[in-house]
């Protein structure tokens, strides 16, 4: 009888180990081969107090963190560009990390980005991978200009409504690992009203709130890239841990920050319970 119980126990343990091993194998195959290719669109309404009424319903396509060269090729962006154009956004913004650690496919990548169209323009900022290693930030900036993107590197522009006397400020900060100039970008503004900031690292929102920013759009965190039930993301980088995912309220302020989960990957070419996402943000008068 005891011998039979021992055999049953060993049999149960073997089956348990086989089941866990099978789940781990399935999760690994899903993370490497399937999920990182499952491009998802997310629609988010963004309520803003100081937004001009004329811009109520204004739609911004937000994507980030392509990381070309890390398991993603320029041709892989074709589906993304098609879906963004099909959505017909008013404006398109990219919040950094076009490359991962090299410039090999820069020309082909920006050729894909040239396909994007929006009546109020398309804008980009640099990310930390764009300014380190083998990346050449000046070459990336020039490539943006060549395909119709306006690179905002410690700069701001006034976005004017085409059918009404209304406007808002769109500002972009140089990456935190390069030469961010907060005063040049946000300081000494004579105009009041809505300020939308493109800043790669989301946790810099705690500094942006001091400059009257109403909405910050960021990337960098990849949503953790690998997420576990009840645990959340596992791979949050520095400056991407406090506001790591989605639309969040900035501490001790009325400011909002939206953090993209990104399109590509870094460190490991995997995603688990965290598919690549792009967003349509619809601005609403609060």
Short mmCIF file of C-alpha atoms in Angstrom, two decimals:
data_model
loop_
_atom_site.label_atom_id
_atom_site.label_comp_id
_atom_site.label_asym_id
_atom_site.label_seq_id
_atom_site.Cartn_x
_atom_site.Cartn_y
_atom_site.Cartn_z
CA UNK A 1 0.00 0.00 0.00
CA UNK A 2 2.78 2.43 0.91
CA UNK A 3 4.64 1.36 -2.22
CA UNK A 4 1.59 2.15 -4.32
CA UNK A 5 1.26 5.57 -2.69
CA UNK A 6 4.93 6.27 -3.37
CA UNK A 7 4.50 5.36 -7.04
CA UNK A 8 1.42 7.58 -7.28
CA UNK A 9 3.34 10.45 -5.69
CA UNK A 10 6.28 10.04 -8.07
CA UNK A 11 3.90 9.81 -11.00
CA UNK A 12 2.15 13.01 -9.90
CA UNK A 13 5.46 14.85 -9.53
CA UNK A 14 6.58 13.71 -12.98
CA UNK A 15 3.32 14.89 -14.51
CA UNK A 16 3.57 18.20 -12.66
CA UNK A 17 7.15 18.75 -13.86
CA UNK A 18 6.11 17.85 -17.42
CA UNK A 19 3.16 20.25 -17.25
CA UNK A 20 5.29 23.11 -15.91
CA UNK A 21 7.94 22.40 -18.52
CA UNK A 22 5.30 22.39 -21.24
CA UNK A 23 3.89 25.70 -20.03
CA UNK A 24 7.36 27.23 -19.96
CA UNK A 25 8.07 25.97 -23.46
CA UNK A 26 4.75 27.34 -24.73
CA UNK A 27 5.37 30.70 -23.02
CA UNK A 28 8.85 30.91 -24.55
CA UNK A 29 7.60 30.11 -28.04
CA UNK A 30 4.75 32.60 -27.65
CA UNK A 31 7.08 35.33 -26.37
CA UNK A 32 9.63 34.89 -29.15
CA UNK A 33 7.63 33.88 -32.21
CA UNK A 34 4.06 35.10 -31.70
CA UNK A 35 3.30 37.87 -29.25
CA UNK A 36 5.97 40.34 -30.30
CA UNK A 37 4.34 40.30 -33.77
CA UNK A 38 0.79 40.90 -32.51
CA UNK A 39 0.44 44.61 -33.20
CA UNK A 40 -2.45 46.08 -31.24
CA UNK A 41 -4.29 49.41 -31.54
CA UNK A 42 -5.53 51.04 -28.33
CA UNK A 43 -8.00 53.95 -28.26
CA UNK A 44 -7.77 56.24 -25.23
CA UNK A 45 -9.76 59.38 -24.38
CA UNK A 46 -7.61 62.03 -22.70
CA UNK A 47 -9.52 64.64 -20.66
CA UNK A 48 -7.75 68.01 -20.44
CA UNK A 49 -8.91 71.08 -18.53
CA UNK A 50 -6.98 73.73 -20.45
CA UNK A 51 -7.61 72.44 -23.96
CA UNK A 52 -9.23 74.89 -26.40
CA UNK A 53 -12.77 73.79 -27.23
CA UNK A 54 -11.98 73.87 -30.95
CA UNK A 55 -9.60 70.92 -30.46
CA UNK A 56 -12.17 68.75 -28.67
CA UNK A 57 -11.97 65.38 -30.45
CA UNK A 58 -8.46 66.04 -31.86
CA UNK A 59 -6.83 62.64 -32.49
CA UNK A 60 -3.13 61.92 -32.02
CA UNK A 61 -1.52 58.69 -33.20
CA UNK A 62 1.20 57.87 -30.66
CA UNK A 63 3.83 55.17 -31.14
CA UNK A 64 7.27 54.64 -29.67
CA UNK A 65 10.33 52.40 -29.29
CA UNK A 66 10.73 50.74 -32.67
CA UNK A 67 14.30 49.53 -31.92
CA UNK A 68 15.09 48.62 -35.52
CA UNK A 69 17.86 46.02 -35.65
CA UNK A 70 16.74 44.12 -32.55
CA UNK A 71 14.56 41.43 -34.07
CA UNK A 72 12.63 43.98 -36.12
CA UNK A 73 13.37 45.07 -39.69
CA UNK A 74 12.27 48.15 -41.58
CA UNK A 75 9.85 46.08 -43.61
CA UNK A 76 8.13 44.99 -40.38
CA UNK A 77 6.88 48.58 -40.03
CA UNK A 78 4.69 48.39 -43.13
CA UNK A 79 1.68 47.06 -41.22
CA UNK A 80 2.07 49.79 -38.60
CA UNK A 81 2.14 52.57 -41.18
CA UNK A 82 -0.87 51.12 -42.98
CA UNK A 83 -2.93 50.91 -39.80
CA UNK A 84 -2.03 54.41 -38.65
CA UNK A 85 -2.97 55.87 -42.03
CA UNK A 86 -6.23 53.92 -42.03
CA UNK A 87 -7.10 55.53 -38.69
CA UNK A 88 -6.72 59.02 -40.23
CA UNK A 89 -5.31 60.78 -37.14
CA UNK A 90 -5.00 64.56 -37.01
CA UNK A 91 -1.38 64.32 -35.85
CA UNK A 92 1.29 61.62 -35.51
CA UNK A 93 3.96 61.57 -32.80
CA UNK A 94 6.88 59.20 -32.23
CA UNK A 95 8.50 59.31 -28.79
CA UNK A 96 11.94 57.90 -29.40
CA UNK A 97 14.23 54.88 -29.81
CA UNK A 98 14.05 54.49 -33.56
CA UNK A 99 17.17 52.31 -33.51
CA UNK A 100 18.49 49.86 -30.94
CA UNK A 101 22.28 49.93 -31.27
CA UNK A 102 23.18 50.70 -34.86
CA UNK A 103 22.30 52.59 -38.01
CA UNK A 104 22.26 49.78 -40.59
CA UNK A 105 18.59 50.11 -41.60
CA UNK A 106 18.04 53.80 -40.91
CA UNK A 107 17.33 54.74 -44.54
CA UNK A 108 14.90 51.85 -45.07
CA UNK A 109 13.18 52.58 -41.75
CA UNK A 110 12.61 56.25 -42.45
CA UNK A 111 11.33 55.35 -45.93
CA UNK A 112 8.55 53.46 -44.15
CA UNK A 113 7.89 56.42 -41.87
CA UNK A 114 7.62 58.63 -44.95
CA UNK A 115 4.38 56.80 -45.78
CA UNK A 116 2.67 58.22 -42.69
CA UNK A 117 0.29 61.13 -43.30
CA UNK A 118 -1.54 63.51 -40.96
CA UNK A 119 -3.02 66.99 -41.67
CA UNK A 120 -1.46 68.59 -38.56
CA UNK A 121 1.94 67.03 -39.15
CA UNK A 122 4.16 64.33 -37.70
CA UNK A 123 6.72 64.89 -34.95
CA UNK A 124 9.49 62.92 -33.25
CA UNK A 125 11.94 63.07 -30.37
CA UNK A 126 15.09 61.11 -29.61
CA UNK A 127 15.29 58.22 -27.14
CA UNK A 128 18.22 56.93 -25.12
CA UNK A 129 19.08 54.26 -27.72
CA UNK A 130 19.19 56.98 -30.40
CA UNK A 131 21.99 58.82 -28.60
CA UNK A 132 24.29 56.05 -27.39
CA UNK A 133 26.50 53.26 -28.69
CA UNK A 134 26.78 53.17 -32.48
CA UNK A 135 23.77 55.45 -32.99
CA UNK A 136 24.26 58.88 -34.53
CA UNK A 137 21.57 61.26 -33.22
CA UNK A 138 22.38 64.01 -35.72
CA UNK A 139 21.98 61.57 -38.60
CA UNK A 140 18.66 60.38 -37.15
CA UNK A 141 17.42 63.97 -36.83
CA UNK A 142 18.33 64.66 -40.45
CA UNK A 143 16.63 61.44 -41.57
CA UNK A 144 13.42 62.56 -39.83
CA UNK A 145 13.48 65.86 -41.68
CA UNK A 146 14.00 64.11 -45.00
CA UNK A 147 10.76 62.11 -44.62
CA UNK A 148 8.50 64.90 -43.39
CA UNK A 149 8.83 64.45 -39.63
CA UNK A 150 9.58 67.53 -37.54
CA UNK A 151 12.20 66.54 -34.94
CA UNK A 152 11.67 68.41 -31.68
CA UNK A 153 14.99 68.54 -29.86
CA UNK A 154 14.72 71.14 -27.09
CA UNK A 155 12.15 72.89 -29.26
CA UNK A 156 8.47 73.78 -29.27
CA UNK A 157 5.97 74.69 -31.96
CA UNK A 158 2.53 76.25 -31.93
CA UNK A 159 -0.16 74.05 -33.44
CA UNK A 160 -2.93 76.26 -34.81
CA UNK A 161 -6.44 75.04 -35.56
CA UNK A 162 -7.20 75.21 -39.26
CA UNK A 163 -10.79 76.41 -38.86
CA UNK A 164 -10.75 78.42 -35.63
CA UNK A 165 -8.66 80.89 -33.68
CA UNK A 166 -7.26 78.33 -31.30
CA UNK A 167 -3.86 76.75 -30.69
CA UNK A 168 -1.78 74.64 -28.33
CA UNK A 169 1.94 74.20 -27.73
CA UNK A 170 3.75 71.00 -28.70
CA UNK A 171 7.23 70.69 -27.18
CA UNK A 172 9.94 68.05 -27.46
CA UNK A 173 12.89 67.53 -25.10
CA UNK A 174 16.27 66.14 -26.09
CA UNK A 175 16.89 62.76 -24.50
CA UNK A 176 17.81 62.67 -20.83
CA UNK A 177 21.09 60.85 -21.68
CA UNK A 178 22.15 63.62 -24.08
CA UNK A 179 21.52 67.38 -23.68
CA UNK A 180 18.00 68.09 -22.38
CA UNK A 181 17.44 71.83 -22.00
CA UNK A 182 14.30 72.37 -19.96
CA UNK A 183 14.45 76.17 -19.96
CA UNK A 184 14.90 76.43 -23.71
CA UNK A 185 12.10 73.95 -24.32
CA UNK A 186 9.51 75.10 -21.81
CA UNK A 187 10.72 78.28 -20.12
CA UNK A 188 9.79 81.89 -20.79
CA UNK A 189 6.61 81.08 -22.64
CA UNK A 190 4.45 84.10 -23.25
CA UNK A 191 1.48 82.04 -24.37
CA UNK A 192 -0.79 80.30 -21.86
CA UNK A 193 -2.96 77.25 -22.43
CA UNK A 194 -2.44 73.64 -23.35
CA UNK A 195 1.13 72.28 -23.48
CA UNK A 196 1.75 68.76 -24.78
CA UNK A 197 5.29 67.45 -24.25
CA UNK A 198 7.09 64.66 -26.09
CA UNK A 199 9.66 63.24 -23.65
CA UNK A 200 11.06 59.75 -24.11
CA UNK A 201 11.45 58.85 -20.43
CA UNK A 202 8.07 58.91 -18.64
CA UNK A 203 9.36 59.51 -15.11
CA UNK A 204 10.61 62.94 -16.18
CA UNK A 205 6.96 63.96 -15.86
CA UNK A 206 7.75 64.90 -12.25
CA UNK A 207 9.98 67.63 -13.66
CA UNK A 208 7.74 68.53 -16.60
CA UNK A 209 4.84 69.36 -14.29
CA UNK A 210 6.89 72.29 -12.98
CA UNK A 211 6.82 73.84 -16.47
CA UNK A 212 3.07 73.91 -16.96
CA UNK A 213 2.85 70.77 -19.09
CA UNK A 214 -0.68 69.36 -19.26
CA UNK A 215 0.03 66.09 -21.10
CA UNK A 216 3.30 64.22 -21.58
CA UNK A 217 3.68 61.48 -24.19
CA UNK A 218 6.48 58.98 -23.56
CA UNK A 219 7.82 55.50 -24.28
CA UNK A 220 10.99 53.86 -22.93
CA UNK A 221 9.40 51.37 -20.51
CA UNK A 222 8.01 48.87 -23.08
CA UNK A 223 5.30 48.20 -20.50
CA UNK A 224 7.81 45.90 -18.83
CA UNK A 225 8.08 43.84 -22.05
CA UNK A 226 7.55 40.65 -20.02
CA UNK A 227 4.56 40.72 -17.66
CA UNK A 228 3.31 38.14 -15.20
CA UNK A 229 -0.16 37.86 -13.67
CA UNK A 230 -0.39 39.64 -10.28
CA UNK A 231 3.22 40.79 -10.70
CA UNK A 232 3.22 43.13 -13.70
CA UNK A 233 6.22 44.13 -15.76
CA UNK A 234 9.66 42.65 -15.12
CA UNK A 235 12.04 44.77 -17.19
CA UNK A 236 11.37 48.43 -16.38
CA UNK A 237 14.42 50.62 -17.16
CA UNK A 238 15.64 53.61 -15.12
CA UNK A 239 13.34 56.63 -15.57
CA UNK A 240 10.57 54.26 -16.67
CA UNK A 241 9.40 52.78 -13.38
CA UNK A 242 7.08 55.34 -11.77
CA UNK A 243 4.80 55.92 -14.76
CA UNK A 244 5.48 52.73 -16.73
CA UNK A 245 2.33 52.03 -18.70
CA UNK A 246 -0.81 53.69 -20.08
CA UNK A 247 -2.46 56.95 -19.03
CA UNK A 248 -1.58 58.03 -15.50
CA UNK A 249 -1.96 61.11 -13.33
CA UNK A 250 1.31 62.72 -12.33
CA UNK A 251 1.88 62.88 -8.61
CA UNK A 252 0.78 66.10 -6.87
CA UNK A 253 -0.53 67.72 -10.05
CA UNK A 254 -3.32 67.74 -12.57
CA UNK A 255 -0.92 66.69 -15.33
CA UNK A 256 -1.31 63.44 -17.25
CA UNK A 257 1.38 61.21 -18.77
CA UNK A 258 0.74 58.57 -21.40
CA UNK A 259 3.42 55.87 -21.66
CA UNK A 260 3.51 53.67 -24.74
CA UNK A 261 4.36 49.97 -24.52
CA UNK A 262 6.24 50.42 -27.77
CA UNK A 263 6.55 48.46 -31.00
CA UNK A 264 9.91 46.71 -30.72
CA UNK A 265 12.03 45.05 -28.04
CA UNK A 266 15.41 45.46 -26.40
CA UNK A 267 17.77 43.28 -24.32
CA UNK A 268 15.79 40.15 -25.30
CA UNK A 269 13.68 39.92 -28.49
CA UNK A 270 10.62 38.72 -26.56
CA UNK A 271 7.26 39.96 -25.30
CA UNK A 272 4.99 38.08 -22.93
CA UNK A 273 1.50 39.26 -21.90
CA UNK A 274 2.65 42.62 -23.27
CA UNK A 275 2.03 42.86 -27.04
CA UNK A 276 3.34 45.79 -29.06
CA UNK A 277 0.88 48.67 -29.10
CA UNK A 278 0.17 51.92 -30.87
CA UNK A 279 -2.45 54.38 -29.78
CA UNK A 280 -5.10 56.81 -30.90
CA UNK A 281 -5.35 59.45 -28.18
CA UNK A 282 -8.53 61.51 -28.48
CA UNK A 283 -8.24 64.84 -26.67
CA UNK A 284 -11.39 65.84 -24.80
CA UNK A 285 -12.32 69.12 -23.16
CA UNK A 286 -12.70 68.28 -19.48
#
